[in-house]
CSV table of C-alpha atoms and ligand atoms in Angstrom, one decimal:
chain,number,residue,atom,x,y,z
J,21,UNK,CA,-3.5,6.3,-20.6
J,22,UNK,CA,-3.8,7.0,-16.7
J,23,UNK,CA,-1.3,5.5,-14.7
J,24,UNK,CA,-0.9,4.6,-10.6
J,25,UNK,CA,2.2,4.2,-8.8
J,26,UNK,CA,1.4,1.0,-6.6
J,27,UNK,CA,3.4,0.8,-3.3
J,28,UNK,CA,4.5,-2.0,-1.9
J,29,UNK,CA,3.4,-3.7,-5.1
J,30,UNK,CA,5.7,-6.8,-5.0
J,31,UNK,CA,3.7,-7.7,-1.6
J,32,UNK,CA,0.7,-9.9,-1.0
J,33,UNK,CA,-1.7,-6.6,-0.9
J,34,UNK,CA,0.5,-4.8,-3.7
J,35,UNK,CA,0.4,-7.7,-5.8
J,36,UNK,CA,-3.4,-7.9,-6.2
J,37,UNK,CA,-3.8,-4.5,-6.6
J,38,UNK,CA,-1.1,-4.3,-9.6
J,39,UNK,CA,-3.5,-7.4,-11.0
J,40,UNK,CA,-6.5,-5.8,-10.9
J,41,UNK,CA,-5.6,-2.2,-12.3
J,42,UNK,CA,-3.7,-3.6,-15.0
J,43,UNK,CA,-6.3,-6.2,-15.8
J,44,UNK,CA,-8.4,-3.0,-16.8
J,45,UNK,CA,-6.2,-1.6,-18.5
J,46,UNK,CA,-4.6,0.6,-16.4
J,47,UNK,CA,-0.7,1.6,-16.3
J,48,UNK,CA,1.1,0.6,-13.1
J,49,UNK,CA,4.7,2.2,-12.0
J,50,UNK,CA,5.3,-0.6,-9.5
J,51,UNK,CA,7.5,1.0,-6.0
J,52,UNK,CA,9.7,-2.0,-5.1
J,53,UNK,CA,12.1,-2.1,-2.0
J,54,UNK,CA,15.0,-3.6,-4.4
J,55,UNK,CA,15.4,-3.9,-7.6
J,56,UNK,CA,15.9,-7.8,-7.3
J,57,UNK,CA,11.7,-7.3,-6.4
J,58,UNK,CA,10.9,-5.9,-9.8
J,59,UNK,CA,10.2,-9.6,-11.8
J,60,UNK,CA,7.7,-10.2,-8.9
J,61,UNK,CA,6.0,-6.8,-9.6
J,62,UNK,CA,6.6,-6.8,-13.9
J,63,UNK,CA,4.7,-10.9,-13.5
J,64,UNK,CA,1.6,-8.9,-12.5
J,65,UNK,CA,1.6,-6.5,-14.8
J,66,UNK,CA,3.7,-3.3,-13.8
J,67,UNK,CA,5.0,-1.3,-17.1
J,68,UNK,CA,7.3,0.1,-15.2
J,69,UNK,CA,9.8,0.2,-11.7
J,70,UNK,CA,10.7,2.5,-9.1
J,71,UNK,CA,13.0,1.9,-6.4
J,72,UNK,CA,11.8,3.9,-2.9
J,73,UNK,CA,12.6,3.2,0.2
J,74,UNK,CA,9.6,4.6,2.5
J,75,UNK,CA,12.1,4.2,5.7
J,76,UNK,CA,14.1,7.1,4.3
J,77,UNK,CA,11.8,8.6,1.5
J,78,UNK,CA,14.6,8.1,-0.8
J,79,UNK,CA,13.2,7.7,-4.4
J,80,UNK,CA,9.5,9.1,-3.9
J,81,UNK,CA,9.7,12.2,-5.6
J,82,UNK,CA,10.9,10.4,-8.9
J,83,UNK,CA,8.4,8.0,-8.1
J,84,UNK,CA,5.7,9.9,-8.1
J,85,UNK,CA,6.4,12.3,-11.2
J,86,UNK,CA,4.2,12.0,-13.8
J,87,UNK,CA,1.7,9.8,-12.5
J,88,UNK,CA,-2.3,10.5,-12.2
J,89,UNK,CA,-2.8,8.7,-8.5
J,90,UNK,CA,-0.8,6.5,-5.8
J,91,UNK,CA,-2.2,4.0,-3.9
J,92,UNK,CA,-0.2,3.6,0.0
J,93,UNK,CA,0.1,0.6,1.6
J,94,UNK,CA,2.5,0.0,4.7
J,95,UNK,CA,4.9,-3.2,5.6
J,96,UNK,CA,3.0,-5.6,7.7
J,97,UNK,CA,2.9,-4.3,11.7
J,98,UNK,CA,5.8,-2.1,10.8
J,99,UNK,CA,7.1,0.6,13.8
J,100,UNK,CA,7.5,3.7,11.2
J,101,UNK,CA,4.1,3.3,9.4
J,102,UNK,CA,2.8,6.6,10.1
J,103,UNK,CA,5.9,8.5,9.3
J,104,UNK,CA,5.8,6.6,5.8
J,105,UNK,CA,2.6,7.6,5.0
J,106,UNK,CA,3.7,10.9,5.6
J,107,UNK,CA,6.6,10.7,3.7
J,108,UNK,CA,4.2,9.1,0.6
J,109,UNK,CA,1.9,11.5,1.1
J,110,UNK,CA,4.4,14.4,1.4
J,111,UNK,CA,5.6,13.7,-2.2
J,112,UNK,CA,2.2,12.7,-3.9
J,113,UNK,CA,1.6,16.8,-2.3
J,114,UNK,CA,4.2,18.2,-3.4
J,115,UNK,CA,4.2,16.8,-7.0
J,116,UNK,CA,0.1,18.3,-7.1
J,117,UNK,CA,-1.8,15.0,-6.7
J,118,UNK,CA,-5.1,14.8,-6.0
J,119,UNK,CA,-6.1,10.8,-6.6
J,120,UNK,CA,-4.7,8.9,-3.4
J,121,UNK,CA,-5.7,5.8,-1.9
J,122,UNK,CA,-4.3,5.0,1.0
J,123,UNK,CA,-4.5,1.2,2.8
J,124,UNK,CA,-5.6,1.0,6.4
J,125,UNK,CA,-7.4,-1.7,8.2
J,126,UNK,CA,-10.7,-2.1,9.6
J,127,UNK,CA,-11.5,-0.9,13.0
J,128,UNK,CA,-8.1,1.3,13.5
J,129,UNK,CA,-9.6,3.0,16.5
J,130,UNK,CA,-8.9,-0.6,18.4
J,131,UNK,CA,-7.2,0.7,21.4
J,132,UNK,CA,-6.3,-2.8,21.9
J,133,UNK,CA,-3.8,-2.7,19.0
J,134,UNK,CA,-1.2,-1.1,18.7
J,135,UNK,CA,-0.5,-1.2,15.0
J,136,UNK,CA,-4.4,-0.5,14.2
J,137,UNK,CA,-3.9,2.8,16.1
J,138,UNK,CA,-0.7,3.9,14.0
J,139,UNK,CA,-3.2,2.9,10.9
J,140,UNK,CA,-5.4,5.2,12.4
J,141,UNK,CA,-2.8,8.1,12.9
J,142,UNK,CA,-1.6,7.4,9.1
J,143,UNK,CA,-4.6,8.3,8.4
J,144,UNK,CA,-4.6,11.4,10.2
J,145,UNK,CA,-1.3,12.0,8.5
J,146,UNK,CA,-2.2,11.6,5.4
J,147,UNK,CA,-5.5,13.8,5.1
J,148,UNK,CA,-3.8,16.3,6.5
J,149,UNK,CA,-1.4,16.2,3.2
J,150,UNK,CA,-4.1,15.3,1.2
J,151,UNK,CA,-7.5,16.3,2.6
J,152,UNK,CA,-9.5,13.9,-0.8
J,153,UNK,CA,-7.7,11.0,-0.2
J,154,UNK,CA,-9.9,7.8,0.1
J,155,UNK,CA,-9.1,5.2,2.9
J,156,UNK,CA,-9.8,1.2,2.8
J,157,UNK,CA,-10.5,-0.3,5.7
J,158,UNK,CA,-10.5,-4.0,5.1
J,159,UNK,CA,-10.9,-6.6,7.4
J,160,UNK,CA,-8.5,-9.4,7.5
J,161,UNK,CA,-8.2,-11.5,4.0
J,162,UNK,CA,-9.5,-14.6,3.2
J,163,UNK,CA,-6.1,-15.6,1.7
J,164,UNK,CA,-4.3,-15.8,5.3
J,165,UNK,CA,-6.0,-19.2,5.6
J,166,UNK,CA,-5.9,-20.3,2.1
J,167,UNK,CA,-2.4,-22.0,2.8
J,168,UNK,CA,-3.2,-23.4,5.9
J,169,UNK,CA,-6.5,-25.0,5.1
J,170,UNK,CA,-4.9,-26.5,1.8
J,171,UNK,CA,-2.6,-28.0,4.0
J,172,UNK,CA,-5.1,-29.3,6.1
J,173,UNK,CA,-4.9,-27.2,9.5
J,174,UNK,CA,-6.1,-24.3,10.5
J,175,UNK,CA,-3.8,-23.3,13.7
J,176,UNK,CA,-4.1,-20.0,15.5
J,177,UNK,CA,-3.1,-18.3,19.0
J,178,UNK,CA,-6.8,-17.5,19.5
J,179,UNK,CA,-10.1,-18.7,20.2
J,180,UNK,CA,-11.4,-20.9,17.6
J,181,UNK,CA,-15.2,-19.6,18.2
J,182,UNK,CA,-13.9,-15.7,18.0
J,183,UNK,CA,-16.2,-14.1,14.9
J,184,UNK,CA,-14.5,-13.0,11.9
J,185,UNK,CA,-15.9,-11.3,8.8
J,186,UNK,CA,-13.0,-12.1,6.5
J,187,UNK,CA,-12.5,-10.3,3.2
J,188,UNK,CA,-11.5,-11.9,-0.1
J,189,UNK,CA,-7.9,-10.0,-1.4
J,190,UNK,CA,-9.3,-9.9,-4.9
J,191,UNK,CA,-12.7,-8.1,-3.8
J,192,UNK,CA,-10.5,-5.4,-2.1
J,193,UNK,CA,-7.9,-5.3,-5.2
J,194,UNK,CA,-11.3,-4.3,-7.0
J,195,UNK,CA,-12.6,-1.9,-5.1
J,196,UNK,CA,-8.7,-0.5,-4.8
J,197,UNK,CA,-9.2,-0.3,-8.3
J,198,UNK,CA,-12.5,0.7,-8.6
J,199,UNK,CA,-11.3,4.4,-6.2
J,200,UNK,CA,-8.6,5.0,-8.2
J,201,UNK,CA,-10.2,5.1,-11.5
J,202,UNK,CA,-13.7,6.4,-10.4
J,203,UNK,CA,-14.1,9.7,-9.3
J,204,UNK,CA,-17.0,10.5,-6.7
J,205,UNK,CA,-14.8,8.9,-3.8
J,206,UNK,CA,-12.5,11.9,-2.7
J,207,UNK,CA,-12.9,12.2,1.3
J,208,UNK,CA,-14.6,9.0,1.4
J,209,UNK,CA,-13.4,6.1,4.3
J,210,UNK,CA,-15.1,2.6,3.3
J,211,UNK,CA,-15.0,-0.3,5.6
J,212,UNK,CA,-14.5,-3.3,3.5
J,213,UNK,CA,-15.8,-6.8,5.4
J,214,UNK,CA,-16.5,-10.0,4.2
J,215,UNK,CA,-20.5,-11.6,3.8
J,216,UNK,CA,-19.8,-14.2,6.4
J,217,UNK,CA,-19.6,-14.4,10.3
J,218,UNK,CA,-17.2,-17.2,10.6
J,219,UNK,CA,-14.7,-18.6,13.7
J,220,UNK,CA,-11.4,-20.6,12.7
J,221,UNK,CA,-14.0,-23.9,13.6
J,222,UNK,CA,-16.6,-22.8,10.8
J,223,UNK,CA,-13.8,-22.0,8.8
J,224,UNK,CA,-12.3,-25.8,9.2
J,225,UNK,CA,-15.4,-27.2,8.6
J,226,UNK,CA,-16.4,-25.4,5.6
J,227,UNK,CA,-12.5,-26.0,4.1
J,228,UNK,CA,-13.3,-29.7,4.7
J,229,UNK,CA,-16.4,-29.6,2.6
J,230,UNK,CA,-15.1,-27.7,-0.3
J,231,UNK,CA,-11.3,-29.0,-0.1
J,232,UNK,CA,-12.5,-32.4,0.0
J,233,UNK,CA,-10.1,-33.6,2.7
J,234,UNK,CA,-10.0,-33.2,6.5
J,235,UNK,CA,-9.2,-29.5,8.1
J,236,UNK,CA,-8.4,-29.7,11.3
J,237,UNK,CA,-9.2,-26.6,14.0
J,238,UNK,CA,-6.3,-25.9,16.5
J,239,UNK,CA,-5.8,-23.8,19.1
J,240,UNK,CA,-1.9,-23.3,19.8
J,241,UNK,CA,-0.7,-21.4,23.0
J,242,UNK,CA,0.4,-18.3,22.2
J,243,UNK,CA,3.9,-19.4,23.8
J,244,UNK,CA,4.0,-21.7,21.4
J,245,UNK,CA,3.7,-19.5,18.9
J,246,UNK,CA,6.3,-16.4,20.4
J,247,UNK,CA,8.6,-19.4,19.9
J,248,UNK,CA,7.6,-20.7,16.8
J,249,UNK,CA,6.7,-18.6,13.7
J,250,UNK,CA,7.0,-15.8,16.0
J,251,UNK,CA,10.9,-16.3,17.0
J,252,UNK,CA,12.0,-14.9,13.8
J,253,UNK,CA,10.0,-11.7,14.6
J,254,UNK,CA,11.5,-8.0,15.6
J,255,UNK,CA,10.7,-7.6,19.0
J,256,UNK,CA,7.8,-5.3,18.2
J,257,UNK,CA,6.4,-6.8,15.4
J,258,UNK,CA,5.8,-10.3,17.8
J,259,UNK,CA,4.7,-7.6,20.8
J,260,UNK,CA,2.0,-5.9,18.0
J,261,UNK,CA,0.8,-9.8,16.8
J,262,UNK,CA,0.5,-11.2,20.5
J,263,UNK,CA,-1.7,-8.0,21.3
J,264,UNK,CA,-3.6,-8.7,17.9
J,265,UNK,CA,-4.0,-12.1,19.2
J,266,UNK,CA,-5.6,-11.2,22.5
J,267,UNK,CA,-7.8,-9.1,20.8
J,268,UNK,CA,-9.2,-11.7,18.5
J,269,UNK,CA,-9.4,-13.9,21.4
J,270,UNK,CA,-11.8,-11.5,22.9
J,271,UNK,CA,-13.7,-10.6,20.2
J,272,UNK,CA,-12.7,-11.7,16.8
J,273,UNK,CA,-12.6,-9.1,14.0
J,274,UNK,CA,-16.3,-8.0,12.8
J,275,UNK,CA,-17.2,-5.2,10.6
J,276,UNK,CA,-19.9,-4.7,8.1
J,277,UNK,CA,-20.5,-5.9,4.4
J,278,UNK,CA,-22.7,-3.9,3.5
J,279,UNK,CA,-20.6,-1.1,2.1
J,280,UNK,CA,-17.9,-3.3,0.0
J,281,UNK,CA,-21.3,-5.0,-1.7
J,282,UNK,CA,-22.8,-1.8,-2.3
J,283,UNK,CA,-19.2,-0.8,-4.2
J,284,UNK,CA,-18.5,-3.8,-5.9
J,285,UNK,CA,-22.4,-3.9,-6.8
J,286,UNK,CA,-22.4,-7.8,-6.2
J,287,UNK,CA,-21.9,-10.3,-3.4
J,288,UNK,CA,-18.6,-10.1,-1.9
J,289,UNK,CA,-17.1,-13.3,-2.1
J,290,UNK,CA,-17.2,-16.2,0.8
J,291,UNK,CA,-14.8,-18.2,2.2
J,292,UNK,CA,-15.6,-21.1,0.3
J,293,UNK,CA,-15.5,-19.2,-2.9
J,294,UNK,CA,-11.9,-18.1,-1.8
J,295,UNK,CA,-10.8,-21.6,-1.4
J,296,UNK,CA,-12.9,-23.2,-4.6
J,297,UNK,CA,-10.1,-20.6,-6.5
J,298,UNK,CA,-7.0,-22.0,-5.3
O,301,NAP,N1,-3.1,-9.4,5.8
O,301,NAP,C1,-4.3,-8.9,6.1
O,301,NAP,O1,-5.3,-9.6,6.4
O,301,NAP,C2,-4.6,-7.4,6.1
O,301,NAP,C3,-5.8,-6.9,6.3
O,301,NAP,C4,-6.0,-5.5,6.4
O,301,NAP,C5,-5.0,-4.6,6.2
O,301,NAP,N2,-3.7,-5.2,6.0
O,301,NAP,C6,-2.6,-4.2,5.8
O,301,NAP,O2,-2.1,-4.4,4.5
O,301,NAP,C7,-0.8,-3.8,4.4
O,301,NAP,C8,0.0,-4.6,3.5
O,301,NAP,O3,0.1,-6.0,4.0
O,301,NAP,P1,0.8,-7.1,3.1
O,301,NAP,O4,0.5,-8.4,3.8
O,301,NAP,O5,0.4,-6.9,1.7
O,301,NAP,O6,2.3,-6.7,3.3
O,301,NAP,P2,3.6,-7.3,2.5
O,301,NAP,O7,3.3,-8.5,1.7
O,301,NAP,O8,4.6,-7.4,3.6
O,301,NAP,O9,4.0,-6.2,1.5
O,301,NAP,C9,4.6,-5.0,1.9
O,301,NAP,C10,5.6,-4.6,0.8
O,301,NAP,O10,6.2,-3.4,1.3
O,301,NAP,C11,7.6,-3.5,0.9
O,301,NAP,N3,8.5,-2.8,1.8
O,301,NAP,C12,8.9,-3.2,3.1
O,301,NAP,N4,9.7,-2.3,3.6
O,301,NAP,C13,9.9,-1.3,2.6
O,301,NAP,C14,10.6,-0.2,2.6
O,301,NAP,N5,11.4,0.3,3.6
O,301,NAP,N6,10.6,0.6,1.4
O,301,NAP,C15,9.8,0.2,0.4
O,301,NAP,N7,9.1,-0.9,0.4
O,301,NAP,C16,9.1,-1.7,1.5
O,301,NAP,C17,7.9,-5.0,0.9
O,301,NAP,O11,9.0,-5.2,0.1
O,301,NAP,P3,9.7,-6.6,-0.2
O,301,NAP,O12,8.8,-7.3,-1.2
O,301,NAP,O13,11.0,-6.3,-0.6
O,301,NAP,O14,9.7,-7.4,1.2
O,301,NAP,C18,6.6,-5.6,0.4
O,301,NAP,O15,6.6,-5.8,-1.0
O,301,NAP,C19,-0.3,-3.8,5.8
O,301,NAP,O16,-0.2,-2.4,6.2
O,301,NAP,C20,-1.4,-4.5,6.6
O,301,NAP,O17,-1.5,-4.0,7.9
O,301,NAP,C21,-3.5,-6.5,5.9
């Protein structure tokens, strides 16, 4: 039986990955923070645990024994991403691996953004380790909204007519999947965007038709929101998310579908889809 260690795999991105590999019957050795994170990781199907702590390395070597292919996700906007995919690359190197997957972000070039450009020296990083590696590049989930619509407002430090081309979580989980089990994708970088050019006001409107019940559109200043949600920030992490923020305000998040249909070998799935699940 083949089997993946998943990092990160008691987070949002880890999680759905760790679904969809072990819904096909692959084996997942699940690389939690803590151990107090392993019933998250073991409720989605991971066989087994491995404590590693990317900030020091500590625990990758043991982690990556015996298995047949990593996939390398990040924290969220964190300062030392590129030094841990080296350190996750390092290992996966050193133990002779050749299957590795590693999680960046669509459009990591963006000047604009800080932490898209550290996605885009992890990159760097880890080819150099690891010259077949595949890279993801998804666009920004459909699931960040889920929440809000549900609850009825969609509020966000940007323009509410910016263009997005969100991507459902479960359609990259697949295709996560999908590069991990498949050969023919060594060297390969795939953009992964959603089918649908939509702002945050489309996005209202069609959560209204399909939730049933008013979402509302807001625009919040972004002061607002450096002393809101944002307060309980790092410094860095809020600095990274307000630049993030003036990007979208001046020009969304766009990228092209045509790659994640063509790899799925179906539509990906729409906004409305997304919320008709929840
Ligand atoms: N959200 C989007 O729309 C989107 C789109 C494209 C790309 N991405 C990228 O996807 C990646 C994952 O995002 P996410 O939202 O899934 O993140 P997440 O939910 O924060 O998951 C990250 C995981 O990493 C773990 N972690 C944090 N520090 C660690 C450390 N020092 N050692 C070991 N594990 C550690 C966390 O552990 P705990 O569970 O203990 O906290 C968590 O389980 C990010 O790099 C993000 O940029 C996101």
């Amino acid at each position: 039986m083949t089997t993946f260690l998943v990092i990160g795999a008691a987070g949002k991105t880890g999680r759905a990955v760790t679904r969809c590999l072990t819904s096909q019957g692959a084996v997942v050795r699940a690389a939690v923070r803590s151990p107090e994170r392993a019933e998250t990781a073991y409720a989605v199907g991971a066989r087994s645990i491995s404590v590693v702590d990317l900030a020091t390395g500590l625990g990758l070597d043991e982690a990556v024994a015996g298995v047949d292919g990593v996939y390398h996700l990040a924290p969220n906007v964190h300062p030392d991403e590129v030094a841990m995919a080296d350190r996750v690359a390092g290992a996966a190197a050193r133990a002779g691996l050749s299957r590795f997957v590693f999680h960046s972000v669509l459009h990591p070039d963006d000047a604009s953004m800080p932490h898209h450009l550290r996605k885009a020296e992890a990159e760097k990083v880890v080819r150099t380790h690891l010259p077949g590696a595949t890279v993801l590049r998804p666009a920004a989930y459909h699931q960040n909204l889920v929440g809000p619509a549900v609850s009825g407002r969609l509020a966000v430090p940007y323009s509410l007519d910016a263009p997005f081309t969100n991507v459902d979580l479960e359609d990259v989980a697949e295709v996560a999947a999908t590069v991990l089990t498949h050969s023919g994708h060594e060297g390969v970088t795939y953009d992964l965007a959603g089918p649908e050019v939509l702002s945050v006001r489309d996005q209202a409107a069609v959560a209204t038709d399909v939730l049933g019940h008013r979402v509302e559109a807001v625009r919040v200043d972004v002061a607002e929101w450096a002393a809101g949600p944002g307060a309980t920030l790092s410094p860095q992490a809020r600095a990274d998310l307000l630049a993030m923020f003036a990007a979208y305000d001046r020009a969304g998040l766009v990228g092209d579908p045509s790659t994640l249909r063509r790899l799925m070998g179906r539509e990906p799935r729409t906004w409305g889809q997304a919320l008709s699940a929840v």
